[in-house]
């Protein structure tokens, strides 16, 4: 029994000379919440549109449920989509919007009404059934768009940056609505976003794309702790990337010489590294401890504070070490109150050897 | 304070003057159409419906009315259809030379009507289609299509660019999408385009005069009557033409206004 629902095989998409997607191969499992993440123009939306049949692959194969989809019209696929702009039909009221897919499939007026109402109830917007779209708030419209896509009970739902226009608190609410729905319905969600927090908060697996290619596939935890390359380490942000060369290597420990000083890091099992080899060390900002007195720890570095970014309970400190190397450290707001912090303060950063991650070349 | 008040007063009187100059001649014509005197002089004579009765019994006026009305209806339908198709191509497709295509489609109203009429006459007689019942329709379709296209294009520009794809995505074929989404959404603009193009065709004189031959329309009849003598019949016909056109234009405006700003998906 094959459990993949969607298979992309060497899919290429050209727009004139421009390569939007190149040699894209991916299997999406049944009942999986998959996020495709990447900077704008990386080909993530094009990939989704090809799955919906709105763009044709230049070469390669796309299969859905074991069936080759390349020449199937969008209206004959069962791949409803939630659009970035929502694309609700402005002259139809809420329930007519939701009924649209059922109407196209030839359901009777009564059946349509019953099914649509069930979905409006499920998404807690039944009171707005006869309202005009223009009378709804952003969050309510979002729910209408979801109901409209799900009412035909598809096996897969495509979401193209659906939360990008919402306020921050609504994004968090909609994220929990989406994850709960996906679990209850047990269908596949393919979620395209440029937002790391959305992808990591909801997805079972995340695909990171850049310039039309897959950079890494993995669970959010894997990608966060062990980015596959420098692009990803930079893209997911709040990472310190330290370049240096190997000074010493024994058993499980590597000592790295950098401009900011020597650091030790647990040796990755998969890579065989030689003394003198150049490499990048990734230390995520949230594993760094900040203290005023020099601590007894593995990797200690003295820095001066150059700035701080305060977003609620977490504070990001920007610091500069010897040799002009910049560091970022994230700490809890309540911890920072015990520290004497102002611009130019001398602080000590430290992190355990096991928290560093060596980027494979 | 005083300065702004003076300026404001100045602008208000300016606007009033504009309206007076626009409306006064029409109003005068309206009043004199009920005046019993042969010549438009003040003081007015008695109130009379005589001039309306005269045109009511005039066969030429009835023939002209028939031609004007049938032409206006045919023109509005054909021009709106072509205008809709043009506007839809603009909404749906991007292609090389699109801006040239649009400029060309909007060109006819910029040509002076006399030139247009002459050119139409020359061309239609060249291909043996001048002076026929359909000559006016052909010429007016050329004249009116740009208006139809402009009105419908504005409406379509307010439709979310993904709306069509969203309908396909929900299982609607391309034709079904046309019937379920594009046409219902454009309907207010389509109806107002029907009204406006009918009004333009009904009013239009210069081109009609050149191409009509023996099939005279109402504006052509007015000029012919006027050339013979000053006759208050003209005031009666003029009032009738004015009311017809204004009704159509007002309907078009109401349709355009009530639907604007309502139910637009811009989020």
Tab-separated table of N, CA and C in Angstrom, chain B residues 12 17 19 22 28 35 37 58 65 73 86 103-104 121 127 130 148 162 171 173 187 198 205 253 255:
chain	number	residue	atom	x	y	z
B	12	UNK	N	-18.757	78.666	-6.001
B	12	UNK	CA	-20.173	78.277	-6.010
B	12	UNK	C	-20.912	78.983	-7.144
B	17	UNK	N	-23.286	79.069	-12.611
B	17	UNK	CA	-23.277	79.586	-13.978
B	17	UNK	C	-23.151	78.468	-15.007
B	19	UNK	N	-24.077	75.421	-14.715
B	19	UNK	CA	-25.346	74.710	-14.827
B	19	UNK	C	-26.376	75.529	-15.583
B	22	UNK	N	-25.712	75.263	-19.224
B	22	UNK	CA	-26.027	73.950	-19.770
B	22	UNK	C	-27.538	73.768	-19.854
B	28	UNK	N	-35.492	76.353	-21.963
B	28	UNK	CA	-36.197	77.291	-22.834
B	28	UNK	C	-36.957	76.513	-23.898
B	35	UNK	N	-45.768	76.598	-25.796
B	35	UNK	CA	-46.182	77.973	-26.038
B	35	UNK	C	-46.952	78.071	-27.363
B	37	UNK	N	-47.430	80.657	-29.278
B	37	UNK	CA	-46.894	81.580	-30.287
B	37	UNK	C	-46.034	80.852	-31.308
B	58	UNK	N	-47.560	63.477	-37.572
B	58	UNK	CA	-46.610	63.570	-38.678
B	58	UNK	C	-45.970	62.209	-38.940
B	65	UNK	N	-38.666	58.049	-35.787
B	65	UNK	CA	-38.623	57.484	-34.440
B	65	UNK	C	-38.390	55.977	-34.500
B	73	UNK	N	-31.507	50.307	-30.256
B	73	UNK	CA	-31.546	49.011	-29.564
B	73	UNK	C	-30.511	48.059	-30.165
B	86	UNK	N	-14.063	42.780	-25.609
B	86	UNK	CA	-12.791	43.490	-25.570
B	86	UNK	C	-12.332	43.675	-24.119
B	103	UNK	N	-5.470	50.953	-26.974
B	103	UNK	CA	-5.522	52.307	-27.512
B	103	UNK	C	-6.390	52.341	-28.769
B	104	UNK	N	-6.218	51.333	-29.597
B	104	UNK	CA	-6.985	51.234	-30.836
B	104	UNK	C	-8.473	51.082	-30.545
B	121	UNK	N	-19.286	57.284	-44.702
B	121	UNK	CA	-20.053	57.366	-45.944
B	121	UNK	C	-19.207	56.862	-47.117
B	127	UNK	N	-18.163	49.896	-50.429
B	127	UNK	CA	-18.484	48.465	-50.363
B	127	UNK	C	-19.984	48.225	-50.565
B	130	UNK	N	-23.987	51.700	-48.190
B	130	UNK	CA	-24.486	52.986	-47.683
B	130	UNK	C	-25.971	53.118	-47.996
B	148	UNK	N	-18.867	51.262	-24.382
B	148	UNK	CA	-19.260	50.001	-23.750
B	148	UNK	C	-18.044	49.336	-23.117
B	162	UNK	N	-7.854	36.678	-9.183
B	162	UNK	CA	-7.891	35.220	-9.039
B	162	UNK	C	-9.310	34.667	-9.065
B	171	UNK	N	-14.309	23.647	-9.507
B	171	UNK	CA	-15.001	22.695	-10.375
B	171	UNK	C	-15.818	23.316	-11.487
B	173	UNK	N	-16.245	24.823	-15.190
B	173	UNK	CA	-15.535	24.872	-16.465
B	173	UNK	C	-15.401	26.331	-16.876
B	187	UNK	N	-22.807	42.486	-14.606
B	187	UNK	CA	-24.165	42.816	-15.033
B	187	UNK	C	-24.546	44.292	-14.870
B	198	UNK	N	-27.243	53.130	-26.157
B	198	UNK	CA	-28.520	53.445	-26.799
B	198	UNK	C	-28.720	54.954	-26.829
B	205	UNK	N	-26.054	62.932	-34.290
B	205	UNK	CA	-26.530	63.565	-35.526
B	205	UNK	C	-25.558	63.433	-36.702
B	253	UNK	N	-26.260	55.755	-14.847
B	253	UNK	CA	-25.520	56.315	-13.716
B	253	UNK	C	-25.909	55.638	-12.410
B	255	UNK	N	-27.117	52.693	-11.933
B	255	UNK	CA	-26.579	51.336	-11.885
B	255	UNK	C	-25.097	51.349	-11.559
